[in-house]
């Protein structure tokens, strides 16, 4: 088509020139014979009077010769263009084969091709140094693998970000965030749609991993290289990795589009900075755009910091850890081996777990561990006061110095020490601070996506199916959902991330299931004291506690030996309690005011149980879940406590 158009452009001026010459010759011939004919018959050009007829014949021959020459030129041009086209295609093919083997790392594509590039009709004219165009077929897998290996070896390690591989421009299932909720959703999607293509985008450099061991088992490992291997022994002695799956479980992001059986790809060190919900696409921090069919937001949360620390300056911030990720664990482990004193600010789950972990290390290295919080005792916002005080004494026995009712007024750096001044005038000097004061849900995408953020609890507001929009779901710490029993809530625990991620994945494949699950959470203060909780556990609510004498099997260590797993929600979330039936011959309830070996604490609102803590009582969570689900008033909670068999030896 293009060749014919080019020939026409060349022949048109020649044709017009020939026609003009013919008209002029006829006009001159008419003048020579003393007449001005408007039209001269063709026969007169050869039979007219002497003089005029001869000129006409000459011009006719001239026009015929011009026409024959033009036709010959057109034929030769067409043949030449065809030969040049075949040579060009052969040259392009040979260049492609050479470039797949010898192409340097600097020529690796860093941006995905446009969505419509593959539909372009005519191939572009490539320059010798350019990479293959998107319209050309891909190289064989063996050659592509060799190219990727060569590129990774040649890429410099000094700059901010290495050269990225060719990323998919479209992902049928796009999961934003690389935590527990995203992994649970990916596994659920693949279970219901075995050929699904799932892309996880995370701003962390690591594959999906579980966070609880970062403040629990990893600190009790005897392996000096635990910060590198990230493998740990559970309380039951079994060893496992912090990662949900090894790298071989996933496929490369650049291979996702061509994967015949689908798969899960993880794009690390990339952050989604903008969402176009109408166009069903996102933009990454390197300006790459990826479109999607279904999207899950599982961005988790960001550790809070104290404003007095943020205002204290760079020297203080350099000596402060906000504990959340693998890098934070590695950093704090290094600090604990090189510093003389560490102060933990916060008396909640994370602060108390880290205090116990570092406290045990202090007996070996002489490290001073200080924990300060505004409450009267550890977990003062969760546990009733008597149990909080007992827990505080337990933490002290681990080698931790407790400073209760401590409100930080200012923090400064002086004489190679951090000085923490409290509002009551007390002064604490330390080498390093760990701020464990809560989590802020990550809702950075709310503005660009036009999603609603809950003003009371934070996080993205979702419906009963965890949907924020028709093709957008939210799971994990960032989801503010409606609980049919307890009202609107936002939960920041591992089990909730597992279950909400799993349900979101099912609904992304068309399940349309409501979220009714009462998620649990657990905390261990070492291998000997632990508890599991469900529902609303707030120390400001009325509580009723029933306790019994503990035995050797009433510890986190014994519980994991029985269940075979250290992440207790992995086993208990699949169980259900069809009915809560008390044992045939229950033992009488025993109240022990001084020693709380094991027991059940009920949290009440309007005389209805809305929360339960199982204190050193394990593998009974389905019963607690059913009690809260039933939502009934109980005249005697001692009788309800018997359902958990706490009086059995």
XYZ file of C-alpha atoms in Angstrom:
649
model
C 0.000 0.000 0.000
C 2.731 2.443 0.981
C 4.817 1.467 -2.081
C 1.944 2.126 -4.545
C 1.344 5.504 -2.969
C 5.022 6.409 -3.417
C 5.041 5.376 -7.114
C 1.894 7.413 -7.755
C 3.518 10.500 -6.270
C 6.468 10.045 -8.641
C 4.386 9.402 -11.796
C 1.690 12.060 -11.271
C 3.900 15.103 -12.106
C 5.219 13.328 -15.235
C 1.700 12.576 -16.434
C 0.560 16.115 -15.821
C 3.597 17.485 -17.734
C 2.870 15.208 -20.743
C -0.787 16.278 -20.889
C 0.196 19.936 -20.753
C 2.711 19.489 -23.564
C 0.062 17.799 -25.736
C -2.447 20.595 -25.232
C 0.134 23.222 -26.092
C 1.171 21.402 -29.290
C -2.408 21.161 -30.479
C -2.960 24.844 -29.749
C 0.162 25.836 -31.720
C -0.815 23.585 -34.629
C -4.197 25.295 -34.850
C -2.596 28.763 -34.922
C -0.240 27.719 -37.715
C -3.221 26.734 -39.913
C -5.003 30.043 -39.252
C -7.756 28.561 -37.164
C -8.434 28.029 -33.453
C -10.173 24.718 -33.050
C -11.541 23.877 -29.623
C -11.113 20.158 -30.263
C -9.021 18.423 -32.882
C -10.009 14.896 -33.936
C -7.360 12.280 -33.519
C -7.376 11.471 -37.279
C -6.406 15.055 -38.175
C -3.131 14.668 -36.255
C -1.816 12.397 -39.012
C -3.876 13.395 -42.149
C -4.041 17.156 -41.856
C -2.418 19.606 -44.224
C 1.320 19.680 -44.651
C 3.218 21.352 -41.823
C 0.647 21.036 -38.977
C 0.185 17.250 -39.274
C 3.880 16.546 -38.995
C 4.181 18.492 -35.736
C 1.206 16.655 -34.294
C 2.803 13.359 -35.108
C 6.004 14.378 -33.398
C 4.161 15.371 -30.248
C 2.120 12.181 -30.247
C 5.281 10.129 -30.453
C 6.766 12.221 -27.653
C 3.769 11.568 -25.389
C 3.823 7.845 -26.180
C 7.518 7.620 -25.388
C 6.978 9.498 -22.109
C 4.175 7.126 -21.158
C 6.253 4.031 -21.966
C 9.186 5.427 -20.013
C 7.003 6.201 -17.014
C 5.515 2.701 -17.040
C 8.964 1.145 -17.241
C 10.139 3.328 -14.337
C 7.146 2.291 -12.229
C 7.805 -1.419 -12.801
C 11.469 -1.070 -11.944
C 10.646 1.002 -8.817
C 8.156 -1.566 -7.566
C 10.642 -4.405 -8.004
C 13.386 -2.413 -6.319
C 11.157 -1.529 -3.352
C 10.182 -5.185 -2.947
C 13.805 -6.304 -2.938
C 14.761 -3.614 -0.417
C 11.833 -4.607 1.834
C 12.913 -8.273 1.868
C 16.509 -7.255 2.617
C 15.312 -4.997 5.466
C 13.252 -7.768 7.068
C 16.177 -10.191 6.860
C 18.444 -7.590 8.439
C 16.003 -6.955 11.304
C 15.684 -10.691 11.993
C 19.464 -11.135 12.114
C 19.882 -8.131 14.429
C 17.282 -9.503 16.844
C 19.052 -12.822 17.201
C 22.371 -11.074 17.845
C 20.969 -8.556 20.350
C 19.357 -11.246 22.528
C 22.787 -12.720 23.216
C 25.133 -9.732 23.130
C 22.908 -6.881 24.237
C 24.541 -5.021 27.193
C 22.701 -4.475 30.471
C 22.270 -0.764 29.756
C 19.908 -1.611 26.888
C 17.445 -3.547 29.096
C 13.944 -2.178 28.831
C 13.055 -0.270 31.986
C 9.481 0.571 31.117
C 6.651 -1.665 29.870
C 5.421 -1.204 26.281
C 2.237 0.722 25.739
C -0.965 -1.266 25.959
C -1.742 -0.865 22.278
C 1.787 -1.301 20.943
C 1.220 -4.911 19.958
C -1.625 -3.902 17.654
C 0.421 -1.484 15.490
C 0.067 -2.378 11.814
C 3.509 -1.531 10.405
C 6.753 -2.425 12.209
C 8.939 0.597 13.033
C 12.350 1.006 11.459
C 14.774 0.025 14.231
C 18.104 1.724 14.668
C 21.137 -0.543 15.002
C 21.647 0.255 18.701
C 17.976 0.062 19.736
C 16.356 -2.958 21.484
C 13.781 -5.048 19.626
C 10.434 -3.375 19.076
C 7.360 -4.621 20.986
C 5.827 -5.943 17.754
C 8.637 -8.397 17.111
C 8.416 -11.906 18.568
C 10.148 -12.595 21.879
C 13.409 -14.558 21.983
C 13.394 -18.177 23.124
C 13.178 -18.769 26.905
C 16.745 -20.070 27.033
C 18.138 -16.938 25.416
C 15.909 -14.679 27.509
C 17.149 -16.332 30.696
C 20.754 -15.850 29.629
C 20.056 -12.202 28.882
C 18.474 -11.666 32.307
C 21.425 -13.284 34.031
C 23.891 -11.182 32.064
C 21.970 -8.004 32.857
C 21.842 -8.748 36.578
C 25.551 -9.433 36.740
C 26.507 -6.321 34.804
C 24.135 -3.953 36.606
C 25.920 -1.501 38.928
C 25.193 -1.782 42.633
C 25.956 1.809 43.573
C 22.925 3.705 42.306
C 19.581 4.029 44.064
C 17.640 1.443 42.049
C 18.943 -1.276 39.746
C 17.709 -1.542 36.178
C 14.262 -3.071 36.380
C 13.126 -5.967 34.188
C 10.396 -5.576 31.619
C 7.292 -5.344 33.770
C 3.846 -6.553 32.759
C 1.612 -3.726 31.617
C -1.463 -5.609 32.838
C -2.214 -7.908 35.779
C -5.609 -9.621 36.069
C -5.169 -9.671 39.863
C -3.105 -6.839 41.345
C -2.291 -6.976 45.072
C -0.826 -3.806 46.593
C 1.310 -4.683 49.619
C 3.528 -7.676 50.303
C 2.403 -8.731 53.776
C 0.337 -11.529 55.257
C -2.995 -10.334 53.839
C -1.656 -10.165 50.274
C -0.113 -13.609 50.452
C -3.306 -15.106 51.909
C -5.308 -13.468 49.119
C -2.934 -14.741 46.426
C -3.158 -18.284 47.734
C -6.950 -18.041 47.907
C -7.214 -16.671 44.361
C -5.049 -19.467 42.978
C -7.067 -22.072 44.879
C -10.305 -20.942 43.225
C -8.787 -19.996 39.869
C -5.792 -22.300 39.210
C -4.792 -20.402 36.070
C -4.933 -16.967 37.702
C -2.112 -14.491 37.133
C -1.423 -12.575 40.346
C 1.016 -9.691 40.754
C 2.054 -8.522 44.240
C 3.672 -5.075 44.453
C 5.576 -4.283 47.651
C 7.887 -1.465 48.679
C 9.951 -3.892 50.765
C 12.928 -5.789 49.317
C 11.654 -9.104 50.689
C 9.185 -11.733 49.584
C 6.021 -12.080 51.733
C 6.841 -13.094 55.297
C 5.182 -13.375 58.719
C 5.779 -10.554 61.212
C 5.058 -12.175 64.636
C 8.440 -13.979 64.901
C 10.238 -10.618 64.558
C 9.290 -9.830 68.161
C 9.019 -13.397 69.436
C 10.923 -16.538 68.441
C 13.748 -14.949 66.433
C 15.103 -13.305 69.581
C 15.417 -16.647 71.354
C 17.397 -18.337 68.587
C 20.819 -19.783 69.402
C 21.985 -19.367 65.802
C 24.412 -16.403 65.552
C 23.512 -16.001 61.874
C 19.762 -15.756 62.500
C 19.655 -12.241 61.062
C 20.794 -13.669 57.730
C 18.984 -17.001 57.640
C 15.791 -15.705 59.298
C 15.128 -19.251 60.424
C 14.062 -19.941 63.971
C 12.997 -22.691 66.305
C 9.430 -22.556 67.493
C 8.607 -23.220 71.118
C 8.003 -26.855 70.130
C 11.566 -27.136 68.796
C 10.648 -27.359 65.119
C 12.566 -25.079 62.771
C 11.028 -22.994 60.017
C 11.652 -19.910 57.929
C 10.031 -16.554 58.446
C 9.017 -16.554 54.756
C 5.685 -18.076 53.785
C 7.175 -19.715 50.694
C 10.656 -19.976 49.144
C 11.603 -17.957 46.067
C 10.955 -20.982 43.834
C 7.240 -20.724 44.646
C 6.941 -17.469 42.689
C 7.476 -16.644 39.015
C 9.332 -13.650 37.613
C 7.215 -10.564 37.042
C 8.331 -10.295 33.408
C 7.137 -13.880 32.803
C 3.670 -13.360 34.269
C 1.993 -12.410 30.989
C 3.271 -15.460 29.114
C 2.821 -17.959 31.968
C 0.595 -20.675 30.521
C -0.684 -21.877 33.911
C -0.582 -18.502 35.604
C 1.236 -17.979 38.889
C 2.129 -15.464 41.582
C 4.798 -12.838 40.876
C 6.230 -10.404 43.419
C 7.528 -7.003 42.376
C 9.798 -5.825 45.201
C 11.181 -2.357 45.942
C 8.291 -0.735 44.095
C 5.594 1.455 45.599
C 2.193 2.284 44.163
C 1.874 6.072 44.377
C -1.332 6.705 42.423
C -4.546 4.856 41.598
C -6.835 5.590 38.665
C -9.951 3.689 39.686
C -11.877 4.701 36.555
C -9.108 3.612 34.243
C -8.365 0.493 36.345
C -4.650 1.222 36.541
C -1.964 2.257 39.020
C 1.263 4.200 38.756
C 4.450 3.101 40.492
C 7.151 5.328 41.966
C 9.214 4.874 38.780
C 6.268 6.132 36.648
C 5.464 2.639 35.368
C 1.740 2.094 34.812
C 0.043 -1.257 35.359
C -3.607 -1.912 34.556
C -5.703 -4.490 36.399
C -9.036 -6.283 36.407
C -9.300 -6.793 40.182
C -7.231 -5.011 42.847
C -6.570 -5.627 46.538
C -5.215 -2.923 48.837
C -3.299 -4.535 51.703
C -0.845 -1.774 52.563
C -0.815 -2.498 56.292
C 0.314 0.241 58.637
C 3.148 2.575 59.520
C 4.645 2.604 63.038
C 3.762 5.701 65.013
C 6.409 7.851 66.618
C 6.304 10.334 69.468
C 6.201 13.956 68.356
C 8.837 14.868 70.932
C 11.212 12.422 69.224
C 10.408 13.712 65.741
C 11.105 17.282 66.880
C 14.285 16.357 68.713
C 16.532 16.439 65.660
C 18.562 14.146 63.449
C 20.873 12.775 66.137
C 17.921 11.513 68.173
C 16.141 10.066 65.138
C 19.284 8.148 64.112
C 19.208 6.457 67.516
C 15.506 5.586 67.431
C 13.976 2.396 66.014
C 10.381 2.141 64.818
C 9.970 -1.621 64.872
C 8.008 -3.160 62.000
C 10.057 -4.861 59.270
C 12.879 -7.364 58.802
C 15.365 -4.491 58.480
C 14.226 -3.194 61.891
C 14.865 -6.598 63.476
C 18.344 -6.759 61.969
C 19.120 -3.213 63.050
C 17.909 -3.688 66.636
C 19.761 -6.983 66.949
C 22.968 -5.199 65.960
C 22.271 -2.361 68.385
C 21.607 -4.761 71.258
C 25.037 -6.340 70.759
C 26.943 -3.055 70.594
C 25.128 -0.674 72.966
C 25.024 -0.602 76.750
C 21.446 0.581 77.225
C 18.168 0.356 75.292
C 14.909 2.020 76.342
C 11.575 0.782 75.019
C 8.755 3.318 75.060
C 5.380 1.577 75.079
C 3.676 -1.012 77.257
C 1.503 -2.791 74.697
C 1.959 -6.100 72.899
C 5.021 -5.182 70.869
C 6.773 -3.200 73.601
C 6.311 -5.931 76.212
C 7.410 -8.717 73.857
C 10.589 -6.845 72.888
C 11.281 -6.000 76.525
C 11.144 -9.676 77.512
C 13.262 -10.716 74.532
C 15.965 -8.119 75.148
C 15.756 -8.698 78.898
C 16.830 -12.307 78.500
C 19.720 -11.193 76.329
C 20.776 -8.725 79.039
C 21.697 -11.576 81.382
C 24.312 -12.704 78.845
C 25.713 -9.398 77.626
C 25.090 -7.000 80.491
C 22.740 -4.909 78.350
C 20.505 -2.561 80.350
C 16.881 -2.831 79.171
C 14.394 -0.172 80.279
C 10.675 -0.169 79.490
C 8.537 2.901 80.160
C 4.840 3.495 79.552
C 2.094 5.853 80.774
C -0.068 3.077 82.268
C 0.368 1.554 85.736
C 1.469 -1.799 84.343
C 2.284 -3.799 81.219
C -0.608 -4.171 78.799
C -2.535 -1.742 80.971
C -4.925 -0.871 78.116
C -5.808 -4.526 77.564
C -5.560 -6.475 80.820
C -7.512 -5.779 84.002
C -5.359 -3.982 86.562
C -4.649 -6.994 88.777
C -3.446 -9.055 85.812
C -1.473 -6.127 84.388
C 0.383 -5.767 87.693
C 1.143 -9.499 87.748
C 2.455 -9.299 84.186
C 4.677 -6.354 85.103
C 6.336 -8.397 87.838
C 6.852 -11.202 85.340
C 8.588 -8.818 82.932
C 10.832 -7.525 85.733
C 11.974 -11.084 86.420
C 13.166 -11.214 82.806
C 15.749 -8.523 83.621
C 13.803 -5.456 82.522
C 13.740 -2.180 84.461
C 10.145 -0.907 84.483
C 9.251 2.795 84.663
C 5.460 3.067 84.874
C 3.226 6.149 84.667
C 5.890 7.770 82.490
C 4.926 10.615 80.155
C 7.777 11.758 77.925
C 8.275 15.533 77.918
C 11.405 15.865 75.786
C 14.269 13.878 74.264
C 17.747 15.266 73.579
C 21.208 14.051 72.634
C 24.033 15.079 74.954
C 27.493 13.655 75.672
C 26.925 10.597 73.464
C 23.736 9.738 75.358
C 20.031 10.185 74.784
C 18.336 11.995 77.646
C 14.624 11.306 78.122
C 12.986 13.824 80.399
C 9.609 12.856 81.853
C 6.844 15.268 82.810
C 7.230 14.452 86.495
C 10.903 15.486 86.378
C 12.512 12.054 86.129
C 15.461 11.794 83.751
C 16.495 8.614 81.930
C 19.791 8.285 80.037
C 20.132 5.630 77.359
C 21.988 4.758 74.150
C 19.034 3.806 71.965
C 15.236 4.160 71.909
C 12.639 1.742 70.553
C 9.309 3.498 70.003
C 6.495 0.928 70.217
C 3.512 3.245 70.517
C 1.077 1.867 67.967
C 0.387 1.654 64.269
C -1.094 4.142 61.804
C -3.015 2.530 58.900
C -1.429 3.285 55.544
C -4.091 5.113 53.525
C -1.785 7.026 51.163
C -3.807 5.912 48.134
C -7.136 7.161 49.485
C -6.891 10.611 47.911
C -5.939 9.570 44.371
C -8.349 6.620 44.433
C -11.231 8.562 45.970
C -11.729 5.935 48.687
C -13.380 6.698 52.025
C -11.280 6.688 55.204
C -12.992 6.055 58.549
C -12.680 9.099 60.794
C -12.926 7.136 64.048
C -10.833 4.004 63.519
C -8.780 4.946 60.477
C -8.309 2.691 57.483
C -10.380 2.273 54.318
C -14.083 1.770 54.951
C -15.303 -1.410 53.272
C -18.588 -3.255 53.072
C -19.360 -6.705 54.432
C -17.512 -8.309 51.512
C -14.417 -6.163 52.155
C -15.099 -4.076 49.042
C -14.218 -0.403 48.853
C -15.350 -0.094 45.200
C -16.817 -2.487 42.658
C -13.414 -3.924 41.686
C -11.301 -2.898 44.705
C -11.004 -4.833 47.969
C -9.136 -4.034 51.193
C -7.765 -6.509 53.756
C -5.500 -6.584 56.795
C -4.545 -3.667 59.027
C -5.767 -1.075 56.494
C -9.385 -2.346 56.384
C -12.094 -0.805 58.549
C -14.921 -3.325 58.383
C -18.336 -3.739 59.939
C -18.638 -6.512 62.512
C -22.218 -7.756 62.739
C -21.765 -8.397 66.482
C -19.341 -5.712 67.626
C -19.927 -2.876 65.164
C -17.366 -1.149 62.951
C -13.787 -2.159 63.785
C -10.228 -2.178 62.558
C -7.919 -4.994 63.699
C -4.112 -5.059 63.597
C -3.265 -8.707 64.158
C -1.845 -11.620 62.195
C -4.938 -13.806 62.279
C -7.121 -10.995 60.951
C -4.673 -10.449 58.102
C -4.819 -14.163 57.248
C -8.599 -14.475 57.334
C -9.485 -11.126 55.733
C -6.908 -11.677 52.993
C -8.269 -15.148 52.323
C -11.851 -13.881 52.129
C -10.899 -10.933 49.900
C -9.180 -13.352 47.516
C -12.276 -15.536 47.378
C -14.516 -12.546 46.688
C -12.159 -11.300 43.972
C -12.909 -14.562 42.171
C -16.669 -14.151 42.580
C -17.477 -15.800 45.920
C -19.457 -12.795 47.333
C -19.016 -13.948 50.935
C -19.567 -11.623 53.916
C -16.880 -11.206 56.564
C -18.245 -12.566 59.824
C -15.112 -14.165 61.256
C -14.043 -13.156 64.763
C -10.278 -12.980 64.412
C -7.977 -13.783 67.304
C -4.555 -12.557 68.348
C -1.918 -13.811 70.695
C 1.101 -12.574 72.593
C 3.890 -14.492 74.286
C 6.114 -13.135 77.030
C 8.734 -15.786 76.410
C 8.089 -19.532 76.233
C 6.339 -19.763 79.624
C 3.606 -17.092 79.584
C 1.222 -16.396 76.742
C -2.354 -15.605 75.990
C -4.840 -15.657 73.149
C -7.615 -13.097 72.758
C -10.674 -12.471 70.632
C -13.195 -9.673 70.295
C -12.958 -6.327 72.079
C -10.440 -6.578 74.906
C -10.343 -3.160 76.568
C -9.411 -2.714 80.217
C -11.976 0.093 80.526
C -14.768 -2.501 80.150
C -16.086 -4.549 83.091
C -14.296 -7.887 83.330
C -14.801 -11.212 85.052
C -11.801 -13.512 85.444
C -11.824 -17.178 86.377
C -8.434 -18.772 87.124
C -7.030 -22.152 88.006
C -3.661 -23.600 88.914
C -1.382 -24.017 85.924
C 0.413 -27.218 85.021
C 3.507 -27.926 82.950
C 1.438 -28.161 79.780
C -0.137 -24.712 80.239
C 2.564 -22.729 78.437
C 3.063 -21.466 74.866
C 5.811 -24.021 74.424
C 3.518 -26.910 75.365
C 0.719 -25.518 73.193
C 2.895 -25.485 70.078
C 4.154 -28.975 70.832
C 0.559 -30.159 70.839
C -0.589 -28.241 67.728
C 2.646 -28.629 65.776
C 2.880 -24.985 64.786
C 4.253 -21.820 66.331
C 1.872 -19.540 64.444
C -1.206 -20.646 66.316
C -3.771 -19.032 64.021
C -2.638 -21.315 61.169
C -4.335 -24.234 62.897
C -7.138 -22.660 64.867
C -8.729 -20.523 62.142
C -9.912 -23.632 60.333
C -11.659 -25.066 63.383
C -15.239 -24.442 64.410
C -17.203 -25.105 67.549
C -20.621 -26.452 66.743
C -21.735 -26.181 70.336
C -20.283 -25.167 73.632
C -20.899 -28.071 75.988
C -19.525 -28.225 79.505
C -17.746 -31.377 80.721
C -19.881 -33.969 82.425
C -18.232 -33.630 85.849
C -16.821 -30.110 86.093
C -14.400 -29.240 88.857
C -15.228 -26.250 91.047
C -13.851 -22.859 90.055
C -10.705 -21.883 91.918
C -9.831 -18.246 92.499
C -6.202 -17.480 93.204
C -5.591 -13.829 94.049
C -1.809 -14.055 94.045
C -0.948 -16.435 91.214
C -2.681 -16.378 87.851
C -1.404 -19.598 86.325
C -4.180 -20.007 83.744
C -7.691 -18.743 83.307
C -10.345 -17.009 81.239
C -11.123 -13.276 81.330
C -14.496 -12.124 79.999
C -15.029 -8.544 78.802
C -18.617 -7.305 79.072
C -20.666 -4.594 77.410
C -24.307 -4.311 78.460
C -23.943 -7.651 80.247
C -22.999 -9.383 76.992
C -19.559 -10.927 76.422
C -17.780 -8.942 73.702
C -14.211 -10.096 74.342
C -12.346 -13.058 75.846
C -8.733 -13.601 76.863
C -7.483 -17.143 77.357
C -4.577 -16.793 79.764
C -2.192 -19.722 79.289
C -5.177 -21.633 77.891
C -4.567 -22.765 74.324
C -6.418 -24.451 71.456
C -9.823 -23.376 72.811
C -10.447 -20.401 70.549
C -13.414 -21.920 68.618
C -15.355 -22.044 71.881
C -14.590 -18.395 72.643
C -15.577 -17.436 69.111
C -18.969 -19.118 69.449
C -19.692 -17.419 72.772
C -19.169 -14.000 71.216
C -21.109 -14.942 68.093
C -24.124 -16.061 70.144
C -24.242 -12.677 71.902
C -26.217 -13.939 74.887
C -26.335 -12.720 78.478
C -24.866 -15.141 81.024
C -26.004 -15.167 84.629
C -22.919 -17.041 85.874
C -19.674 -16.711 83.933
C -18.045 -19.310 86.191
C -20.212 -21.866 84.461
C -19.207 -20.496 81.066
C -15.521 -20.761 82.049
C -15.988 -24.496 82.584
C -16.498 -24.846 78.844
C -12.756 -24.245 78.437
C -11.818 -27.141 80.746
C -9.402 -24.948 82.708
C -9.740 -27.154 85.789
C -8.513 -30.283 84.054
C -4.977 -31.398 84.956
